[in-house]
Amino acid sequence: EPEVTQTPSHQVTQMGQEVILRCVPISNHLYFYWYRQILGQKVEFLVSFYNNEISEKSEIFDDQFSVERPDGSNFTLKIRSTKLEDSAMYFCASSEVGTTSSYNEQFFGPGTRLTVL
Amino acid sequence: GQQVMQIPQYQHVQEGEDFTTYCNSSTTLSNIQWYKQRPGGHPVFLIQLVKSGEVKKQKRLTFQFGEAKKNSSLHITATQTTDVGTYFCAGPLFTFNKFYFGSGTKLNVKP
């Protein structure tokens, strides 16, 4: 069964450093998402991406964040200068259709645990 | 801002008991989805409801979308230990592709 993959599974970084989290969405999916989940809390939407551009972004997704689809398979999230409060699990997800469609099943990857020291 | 709240936050049940979680949005949702997240795992899609008043069943799980499309519920009949996890409702505002997750209900089932 196709699945979303993410690398690395765990990233430890120093405050102020840049990190890039990588995702490989399911191959025939057109919509891509990044979410974060601080330990024990709810899943928070960061950004959605379609047709090689950002569709929507949340208040959390400020200038420190950027996303890119550098080739036909990878989807990346970059945090330019990490802060302590960026420590969280970051999930990538993908779907065939958009969230307002009548059937929008989002497939989540296993996540990258980011620890900022 | 947009809020999607769920109650209860935690629920501990004995295996075999029923369980219900309620989801309430501050604004109308175009559709609502439910996800399950096992401890240490990632969210897994369960179902999507689109129509006002819609009810869907999956084996022991019953999902309902409110008439005003601002609330939803998930009911599990005769819980099993495999039902353990956190259940999240989620949905978009009428804004395209901006997706809000509820606060989640953590279910623990004692054997």
XYZ file of N, CA and C in Angstrom:
684
model
N 0.852 -1.189 0.000
C 0.000 0.000 0.000
C 0.892 1.244 0.000
N 0.589 2.218 -0.849
C 1.429 3.425 -0.892
C 1.377 4.160 0.446
N 2.504 4.792 0.774
C 2.548 5.526 2.028
C 3.416 6.769 1.885
N 3.191 7.695 2.783
C 4.006 8.898 2.858
C 5.213 8.579 3.733
N 6.376 8.957 3.260
C 7.586 8.731 4.069
C 8.196 10.073 4.461
N 8.870 10.072 5.595
C 9.518 11.288 6.082
C 10.911 10.966 6.612
N 11.826 11.879 6.357
C 13.181 11.753 6.912
C 13.669 13.112 7.400
N 14.484 13.149 8.460
C 14.801 12.001 9.318
C 13.646 11.728 10.277
N 13.745 10.651 11.019
C 12.708 10.375 12.012
C 12.900 11.261 13.240
N 14.142 11.601 13.515
C 14.434 12.473 14.651
C 15.576 13.407 14.278
N 15.376 14.695 14.529
C 16.399 15.693 14.233
C 16.640 16.522 15.494
N 17.898 16.588 15.895
C 18.273 17.415 17.033
C 19.126 18.557 16.494
N 18.800 19.773 16.900
C 19.521 20.923 16.379
C 19.703 21.965 17.464
N 20.650 22.855 17.246
C 20.866 23.955 18.166
C 19.988 25.140 17.769
N 19.546 25.861 18.759
C 18.756 27.062 18.516
C 19.485 27.981 17.537
N 18.741 28.507 16.580
C 19.332 29.390 15.586
C 19.798 28.697 14.320
N 19.872 27.390 14.351
C 20.297 26.642 13.175
C 19.123 26.431 12.225
N 19.465 26.187 10.982
C 18.462 25.872 9.965
C 18.256 24.363 9.900
N 17.023 23.955 9.720
C 16.737 22.528 9.505
C 15.858 22.369 8.275
N 16.031 21.255 7.625
C 15.172 20.888 6.494
C 14.577 19.520 6.780
N 13.266 19.471 6.782
C 12.561 18.211 6.985
C 12.048 17.753 5.629
N 12.216 16.459 5.384
C 11.901 15.945 4.059
C 10.732 14.969 4.075
N 10.002 14.992 2.993
C 8.811 14.151 2.867
C 8.726 13.665 1.426
N 8.291 12.433 1.273
C 7.951 11.927 -0.058
C 6.471 11.581 -0.030
N 5.635 12.414 -0.642
C 4.191 12.129 -0.649
C 3.877 10.923 -1.532
N 2.647 10.475 -1.464
C 2.191 9.395 -2.332
C 2.191 9.907 -3.776
N 2.650 9.060 -4.691
C 3.062 9.540 -6.013
C 1.946 10.194 -6.833
N 0.721 9.754 -6.744
C -0.320 10.358 -7.588
C -1.098 11.451 -6.859
N -0.640 11.836 -5.675
C -1.327 12.885 -4.927
C -0.878 14.263 -5.402
N -1.828 15.215 -5.309
C -1.567 16.558 -5.826
C -1.487 17.625 -4.745
N -1.990 17.291 -3.537
C -2.054 18.255 -2.454
C -1.137 17.792 -1.326
N -0.373 18.720 -0.804
C 0.603 18.362 0.219
C 0.460 19.321 1.401
N 0.737 18.794 2.572
C 0.513 19.550 3.798
C 1.664 19.319 4.775
N 1.882 20.321 5.616
C 2.721 20.139 6.786
C 1.900 20.513 8.015
N 2.034 19.677 9.037
C 1.404 19.909 10.329
C 2.471 19.772 11.405
N 2.182 20.343 12.556
C 3.062 20.074 13.683
C 2.204 19.700 14.887
N 2.835 18.957 15.774
C 2.156 18.535 16.995
C 3.139 18.614 18.141
N 2.931 19.601 18.996
C 3.713 19.683 20.219
C 3.268 18.540 21.117
N 4.211 17.974 21.848
C 3.955 16.762 22.623
C 2.685 16.867 23.459
N 1.781 15.924 23.239
C 0.561 15.853 24.033
C -0.527 16.820 23.621
N -0.287 17.570 22.551
C -1.265 18.570 22.132
C -1.892 18.198 20.789
N -2.717 19.093 20.294
C -3.422 18.780 19.063
C -2.528 18.976 17.842
N -2.995 18.463 16.735
C -2.300 18.621 15.467
C -2.631 20.013 14.916
N -1.602 20.748 14.543
C -1.790 22.119 14.063
C -1.389 22.236 12.591
N -2.267 22.795 11.814
C -2.013 23.024 10.391
C -0.935 24.099 10.232
N 0.021 23.821 9.363
C 1.032 24.826 9.031
C 0.778 25.411 7.641
N 0.722 24.511 6.646
C 0.690 24.989 5.263
C 0.146 23.903 4.349
N -0.506 24.342 3.294
C -0.895 23.418 2.224
C -0.282 23.894 0.923
N -0.080 22.953 0.014
C 0.702 23.224 -1.192
C 0.045 22.499 -2.345
N -0.164 23.233 -3.414
C -0.801 22.626 -4.591
C -0.305 23.331 -5.830
N -0.039 22.586 -6.848
C 0.366 23.152 -8.129
C 1.609 24.033 -7.969
N 2.535 23.530 -7.166
C 3.827 24.187 -6.954
C 3.764 25.537 -6.265
N 2.693 25.749 -5.515
C 2.664 26.969 -4.727
C 1.844 26.762 -3.452
N 2.065 27.638 -2.494
C 1.334 27.561 -1.244
C -0.128 27.922 -1.489
N -1.037 27.061 -1.012
C -2.473 27.341 -1.105
C -2.956 28.138 0.098
N -2.576 27.646 1.252
C -2.974 28.291 2.500
C -1.847 28.141 3.509
N -1.767 29.068 4.422
C -0.834 28.915 5.528
C -1.461 29.457 6.787
N -1.020 28.920 7.917
C -1.583 29.340 9.186
C -0.748 30.480 9.762
N -1.217 30.969 10.898
C -0.512 32.048 11.579
C 0.860 31.594 12.069
N 0.991 30.283 12.285
C 2.258 29.743 12.764
C 3.324 29.839 11.674
N 2.913 29.705 10.447
C 3.827 29.637 9.300
C 4.299 31.041 8.964
N 5.300 31.519 9.729
C 5.787 32.881 9.495
C 7.004 32.844 8.566
N 7.735 33.947 8.518
C 8.844 34.065 7.563
C 9.987 33.097 7.836
N 9.985 32.479 9.001
C 11.026 31.508 9.312
C 10.801 30.166 8.594
N 9.604 29.975 8.105
C 9.249 28.712 7.464
C 9.181 28.893 5.946
N 9.552 27.854 5.255
C 9.330 27.823 3.808
C 9.147 26.373 3.378
N 8.455 26.196 2.267
C 8.260 24.858 1.720
C 8.681 24.865 0.262
N 9.034 23.679 -0.177
C 9.519 23.559 -1.539
C 9.246 22.158 -2.039
N 9.014 22.076 -3.347
C 8.950 20.773 -3.993
C 10.070 20.777 -5.035
N 11.265 20.406 -4.590
C 12.444 20.598 -5.443
C 12.480 19.692 -6.667
N 11.766 18.584 -6.606
C 11.723 17.688 -7.759
C 10.342 17.038 -7.774
N 10.174 16.001 -8.574
C 8.850 15.412 -8.709
C 8.392 14.567 -7.549
N 9.282 14.340 -6.571
C 8.869 13.428 -5.508
C 8.989 14.015 -4.107
N 9.946 14.889 -3.865
C 10.162 15.377 -2.507
C 9.376 16.646 -2.211
N 9.046 16.793 -0.946
C 8.356 17.991 -0.446
C 9.044 18.344 0.868
N 9.614 19.542 0.949
C 10.432 19.868 2.119
C 9.858 21.033 2.908
N 10.155 21.016 4.192
C 9.848 22.120 5.092
C 11.169 22.617 5.661
N 11.429 23.902 5.482
C 12.658 24.483 6.006
C 12.309 25.461 7.120
N 13.040 25.342 8.209
C 12.935 26.327 9.284
C 14.278 27.024 9.330
N 14.283 28.337 9.089
C 15.556 29.041 8.862
C 16.381 29.198 10.139
N 15.765 29.605 11.177
C 16.489 29.860 12.423
C 15.635 29.302 13.556
N 15.932 28.087 13.950
C 15.055 27.387 14.874
C 15.036 28.035 16.257
N 13.869 27.942 16.884
C 13.680 28.431 18.242
C 13.314 27.244 19.120
N 13.466 27.427 20.409
C 13.135 26.349 21.339
C 11.695 25.873 21.137
N 10.807 26.823 20.901
C 9.381 26.482 20.764
C 9.037 25.784 19.448
N 10.017 25.625 18.573
C 9.792 24.843 17.352
C 9.896 23.342 17.613
N 10.337 22.966 18.796
C 10.418 21.546 19.143
C 9.028 20.925 19.091
N 8.876 19.918 18.265
C 7.567 19.302 18.045
C 7.754 18.135 17.094
N 6.671 17.397 16.889
C 6.616 16.407 15.828
C 6.041 17.094 14.596
N 6.707 16.934 13.480
C 6.236 17.522 12.239
C 5.751 16.407 11.318
N 4.497 16.528 10.923
C 3.904 15.535 10.035
C 3.709 16.129 8.651
N 4.053 15.359 7.669
C 3.723 15.662 6.287
C 2.494 14.831 5.924
N 1.649 15.355 5.083
C 0.489 14.602 4.611
C 0.259 14.917 3.143
N -0.439 14.018 2.471
C -0.790 14.280 1.076
C -2.183 13.746 0.798
N -2.808 14.285 -0.234
C -4.141 13.837 -0.623
C -4.302 14.001 -2.124
N -5.242 13.216 -2.658
C -5.514 13.312 -4.107
C -6.239 14.597 -4.445
N -7.175 14.983 -3.567
C -7.991 16.158 -3.833
C -7.901 17.119 -2.663
N -8.457 18.319 -2.813
C -8.381 19.335 -1.788
C -9.343 19.086 -0.642
N -9.159 19.850 0.447
C -9.891 19.585 1.681
C -11.369 19.895 1.589
N -11.791 20.696 0.634
C -13.214 20.982 0.527
C -13.914 20.032 -0.438
N -13.178 19.092 -0.983
C -13.787 18.094 -1.860
C -14.589 17.092 -1.055
N -15.426 16.346 -1.747
C -16.335 15.439 -1.039
C -15.626 14.225 -0.466
N -14.442 13.949 -0.921
C -13.676 12.877 -0.308
C -12.206 13.269 -0.271
N -11.804 13.828 0.851
C -10.414 14.265 1.015
C -9.767 13.461 2.115
N -9.240 12.296 1.766
C -8.521 11.506 2.754
C -7.071 11.942 2.726
N -6.598 12.436 3.842
C -5.205 12.832 3.946
C -4.413 11.667 4.538
N -3.320 11.354 3.886
C -2.436 10.295 4.354
C -1.241 10.959 5.030
N -1.037 10.585 6.268
C 0.029 11.182 7.051
C 1.283 10.302 7.029
N 2.426 10.969 7.023
C 3.676 10.253 7.220
C 3.914 9.978 8.686
N 4.982 9.238 9.001
C 5.250 8.860 10.387
C 5.761 10.008 11.243
N 6.152 11.118 10.625
C 6.585 12.282 11.370
C 8.084 12.376 11.567
N 8.537 13.606 11.776
C 9.917 13.888 12.182
C 9.843 14.589 13.525
N 10.519 14.002 14.507
C 10.562 14.657 15.819
C 11.726 15.635 15.811
N 11.404 16.921 15.938
C 12.433 17.961 15.967
C 12.660 18.400 17.407
N 13.890 18.342 17.837
C 14.277 18.798 19.171
C 15.252 19.946 19.006
N 14.889 21.102 19.533
C 15.758 22.285 19.467
C 16.335 22.531 20.855
N 17.672 22.529 20.904
C 18.348 22.694 22.194
C 18.850 24.125 22.390
N -10.422 33.684 16.452
C -10.068 32.786 15.385
C -10.854 31.493 15.434
N -10.655 30.712 14.433
C -11.350 29.425 14.323
C -10.974 28.504 15.474
N -11.999 27.914 16.087
C -11.768 26.980 17.171
C -12.560 25.719 16.894
N -11.899 24.591 17.081
C -12.594 23.306 17.003
C -12.307 22.588 18.312
N -13.322 22.493 19.139
C -13.135 21.922 20.468
C -13.754 20.544 20.536
N -13.144 19.713 21.346
C -13.685 18.378 21.566
C -13.841 18.130 23.056
N -14.876 17.408 23.382
C -15.067 16.946 24.746
C -15.493 15.496 24.731
N -15.073 14.724 25.733
C -14.157 15.146 26.792
C -12.712 15.157 26.306
N -11.818 15.664 27.131
C -10.402 15.657 26.784
C -9.834 14.258 26.963
N -10.296 13.577 28.029
C -9.856 12.215 28.319
C -11.077 11.361 28.640
N -10.988 10.097 28.317
C -12.044 9.173 28.693
C -11.415 7.818 28.989
N -11.716 7.328 30.192
C -11.250 5.997 30.562
C -12.466 5.099 30.663
N -12.471 4.000 29.944
C -13.605 3.092 29.979
C -13.114 1.677 30.203
N -14.039 0.852 30.670
C -13.778 -0.567 30.789
C -14.085 -1.191 29.431
N -13.307 -2.163 29.060
C -13.568 -2.840 27.790
C -15.014 -3.317 27.744
N -15.660 -3.044 26.627
C -17.058 -3.423 26.495
C -18.022 -2.256 26.679
N -17.544 -1.204 27.345
C -18.388 -0.016 27.516
C -18.387 0.804 26.229
N -19.392 1.668 26.113
C -19.466 2.554 24.964
C -18.680 3.832 25.218
N -18.377 4.528 24.135
C -17.601 5.769 24.218
C -18.124 6.755 23.179
N -18.213 8.031 23.578
C -18.611 9.067 22.630
C -17.725 10.284 22.815
N -17.290 10.860 21.718
C -16.585 12.124 21.732
C -17.347 13.117 20.872
N -17.362 14.363 21.323
C -18.134 15.413 20.659
C -17.193 16.498 20.154
N -17.514 16.992 18.994
C -16.686 17.991 18.326
C -17.550 19.204 18.020
N -17.064 20.380 18.387
C -17.826 21.603 18.134
C -16.935 22.660 17.507
N -17.424 23.218 16.418
C -16.684 24.266 15.730
C -17.356 25.615 15.963
N -16.549 26.647 16.025
C -17.090 27.991 16.216
C -17.703 28.529 14.917
N -17.334 27.927 13.806
C -17.910 28.339 12.526
C -18.312 27.114 11.709
N -19.078 27.343 10.692
C -19.559 26.256 9.839
C -18.401 25.606 9.089
N -18.445 24.289 9.033
C -17.436 23.528 8.299
C -18.025 23.015 6.990
N -17.243 23.012 5.944
C -17.755 22.478 4.680
C -17.848 20.954 4.738
N -16.964 20.335 5.513
C -17.081 18.911 5.781
C -16.305 18.633 7.061
N -16.428 17.440 7.587
C -15.681 17.108 8.786
C -15.075 15.723 8.614
N -13.882 15.578 9.114
C -13.187 14.306 9.062
C -12.844 13.870 10.488
N -12.685 12.577 10.637
C -12.230 12.026 11.906
C -10.947 11.232 11.676
N -10.010 11.419 12.607
C -8.735 10.729 12.563
C -8.490 10.048 13.904
N -7.746 8.953 13.847
C -7.320 8.272 15.061
C -5.797 8.290 15.107
N -5.265 8.599 16.274
C -3.817 8.593 16.457
C -3.487 7.672 17.615
N -2.823 6.578 17.299
C -2.381 5.678 18.370
C -1.210 6.311 19.102
N -0.964 5.927 20.344
C 0.184 6.482 21.090
C 1.478 6.301 20.305
N 2.197 7.405 20.101
C 3.452 7.357 19.361
C 3.297 7.266 17.863
N 2.066 7.319 17.379
C 1.826 7.154 15.947
C 1.405 8.443 15.268
N 0.988 8.316 14.022
C 0.542 9.465 13.268
C -0.967 9.380 13.057
N -1.605 10.512 12.739
C -3.053 10.471 12.498
C -3.387 9.572 11.313
N -4.454 8.794 11.497
C -4.931 7.915 10.435
C -6.384 8.271 10.169
N -6.671 8.512 8.907
C -8.013 8.902 8.485
C -9.011 7.789 8.783
N -10.156 8.184 9.372
C -11.234 7.231 9.603
C -12.372 7.434 8.624
N -12.841 8.697 8.518
C -14.039 8.942 7.706
C -14.190 10.430 7.426
N -14.972 10.745 6.407
C -15.340 12.124 6.118
C -16.855 12.222 5.992
N -17.431 13.247 6.596
C -18.853 13.529 6.481
C -19.012 14.861 5.768
N -19.961 14.928 4.869
C -20.102 16.120 4.039
C -21.457 16.796 4.205
N -22.501 15.986 4.294
C -23.854 16.553 4.274
C -24.364 16.862 5.672
N -25.149 17.886 5.764
C -25.814 18.244 7.009
C -26.642 17.066 7.507
N -26.477 16.696 8.790
C -27.240 15.602 9.378
C -26.778 14.210 8.992
N -25.680 14.112 8.284
C -25.210 12.813 7.789
C -24.789 11.898 8.930
N -25.099 10.627 8.781
C -24.680 9.596 9.729
C -24.004 8.484 8.934
N -22.823 8.081 9.394
C -22.121 6.966 8.753
C -21.670 5.984 9.810
N -21.647 4.712 9.422
C -21.219 3.672 10.359
C -20.058 2.888 9.766
N -19.139 2.539 10.646
C -18.042 1.631 10.304
C -17.971 0.629 11.438
N -18.559 -0.530 11.215
C -18.556 -1.582 12.233
C -19.069 -1.019 13.562
N -18.229 -0.913 14.575
C -18.696 -0.437 15.889
C -18.670 1.078 16.024
N -18.221 1.779 14.986
C -18.094 3.231 15.049
C -19.250 3.886 14.293
N -19.863 4.892 14.934
C -20.922 5.667 14.298
C -20.539 7.134 14.338
N -20.575 7.768 13.180
C -20.190 9.162 13.032
C -21.417 9.963 12.619
N -21.520 11.167 13.184
C -22.660 12.019 12.868
C -22.184 13.445 12.635
N -22.791 14.113 11.655
C -22.510 15.514 11.361
C -23.772 16.294 11.661
N -23.652 17.372 12.422
C -24.804 18.127 12.858
C -25.525 18.846 11.725
N -26.766 19.185 12.006
C -27.596 19.847 10.994
C -27.005 21.181 10.556
N -26.426 21.898 11.496
C -25.837 23.198 11.184
C -24.403 23.093 10.682
N -23.885 21.874 10.588
C -22.509 21.619 10.141
C -21.497 22.351 11.019
N -21.808 22.408 12.303
C -20.869 22.999 13.253
C -20.481 22.008 14.337
N -21.130 20.853 14.354
C -20.744 19.866 15.346
C -20.818 18.466 14.777
N -20.145 17.570 15.471
C -20.072 16.191 15.023
C -19.815 15.305 16.231
N -20.105 14.035 16.076
C -19.815 13.091 17.159
C -19.324 11.779 16.593
N -18.557 11.095 17.436
C -18.086 9.742 17.130
C -18.476 8.864 18.302
N -19.188 7.808 18.018
C -19.623 6.883 19.063
C -19.037 5.510 18.772
N -18.409 4.925 19.777
C -17.887 3.561 19.647
C -18.705 2.666 20.567
N -19.257 1.626 20.012
C -20.036 0.655 20.782
C -19.110 -0.472 21.237
N -19.260 -0.853 22.485
C -18.507 -2.002 23.022
C -17.021 -1.886 22.729
N -16.382 -0.929 23.388
C -14.962 -0.650 23.132
C -14.092 -1.883 23.336
N -12.991 -1.893 22.578
C -11.982 -2.935 22.708
C -10.645 -2.259 22.983
N -9.681 -3.027 23.454
C -8.375 -2.418 23.773
C -7.705 -1.847 22.527
N -8.067 -2.359 21.370
C -7.504 -1.827 20.119
C -8.035 -0.437 19.781
N -9.056 0.017 20.501
C -9.609 1.351 20.258
C -8.797 2.442 20.960
N -7.839 2.043 21.768
C -7.033 3.017 22.507
C -6.343 3.978 21.544
N -6.387 5.261 21.878
C -5.742 6.283 21.062
C -6.421 7.617 21.276
N -5.987 8.589 20.505
C -6.614 9.910 20.546
C -7.406 10.101 19.259
N -8.641 10.521 19.418
C -9.539 10.732 18.283
C -9.686 12.227 18.035
N -9.380 12.615 16.824
C -9.454 14.019 16.438
C -10.525 14.203 15.366
N -11.319 15.253 15.533
C -12.116 15.696 14.401
C -11.297 16.778 13.694
N -11.602 17.011 12.436
C -10.851 18.002 11.672
C -11.686 18.444 10.489
N -11.467 19.682 10.085
C -12.202 20.130 8.912
C -11.736 21.471 8.423
N -12.083 21.767 7.180
C -11.726 23.066 6.616
C -12.833 24.080 6.882
N -12.442 25.307 7.029
C -13.417 26.371 6.909
C -13.783 26.435 5.435
N -14.622 27.351 5.103
C -14.916 27.541 3.693
C -13.665 28.032 2.952
N -12.632 28.390 3.732
C -11.353 28.739 3.100
C -10.729 27.478 2.520
N -10.346 27.516 1.309
C -9.834 26.348 0.622
C -8.514 25.876 1.224
N -8.485 24.600 1.628
C -7.253 23.940 2.036
C -6.626 24.411 3.339
N -7.361 25.117 4.165
C -6.863 25.433 5.499
C -7.613 24.530 6.457
N -6.887 23.743 7.198
C -7.485 22.593 7.848
C -7.269 22.659 9.345
N -8.356 22.579 10.118
C -8.247 22.690 11.564
C -8.539 21.359 12.219
N -7.678 20.977 13.132
C -7.911 19.800 13.947
C -8.523 20.208 15.268
N -9.394 19.366 15.765
C -9.933 19.562 17.099
C -8.885 19.275 18.155
N -9.244 19.553 19.372
C -8.322 19.396 20.494
C -8.091 17.929 20.855
N -8.933 17.032 20.377
C -8.718 15.601 20.563
C -9.324 15.054 21.845
N -9.733 13.800 21.782
C -10.172 13.055 22.970
C -9.313 11.813 23.069
N -8.640 11.697 24.209
C -7.769 10.549 24.431
C -8.565 9.449 25.109
N -8.652 8.314 24.453
C -9.418 7.179 24.970
C -8.485 6.111 25.511
N -8.747 5.713 26.741
C -8.029 4.593 27.326
C -9.035 3.497 27.655
N -8.740 2.279 27.259
C -9.659 1.165 27.475
C -8.973 0.146 28.375
N -9.586 -0.110 29.512
C -9.024 -1.084 30.455
C -9.575 -2.473 30.158
N -8.678 -3.445 30.067
C -9.151 -4.809 29.749
C -9.882 -5.441 30.942
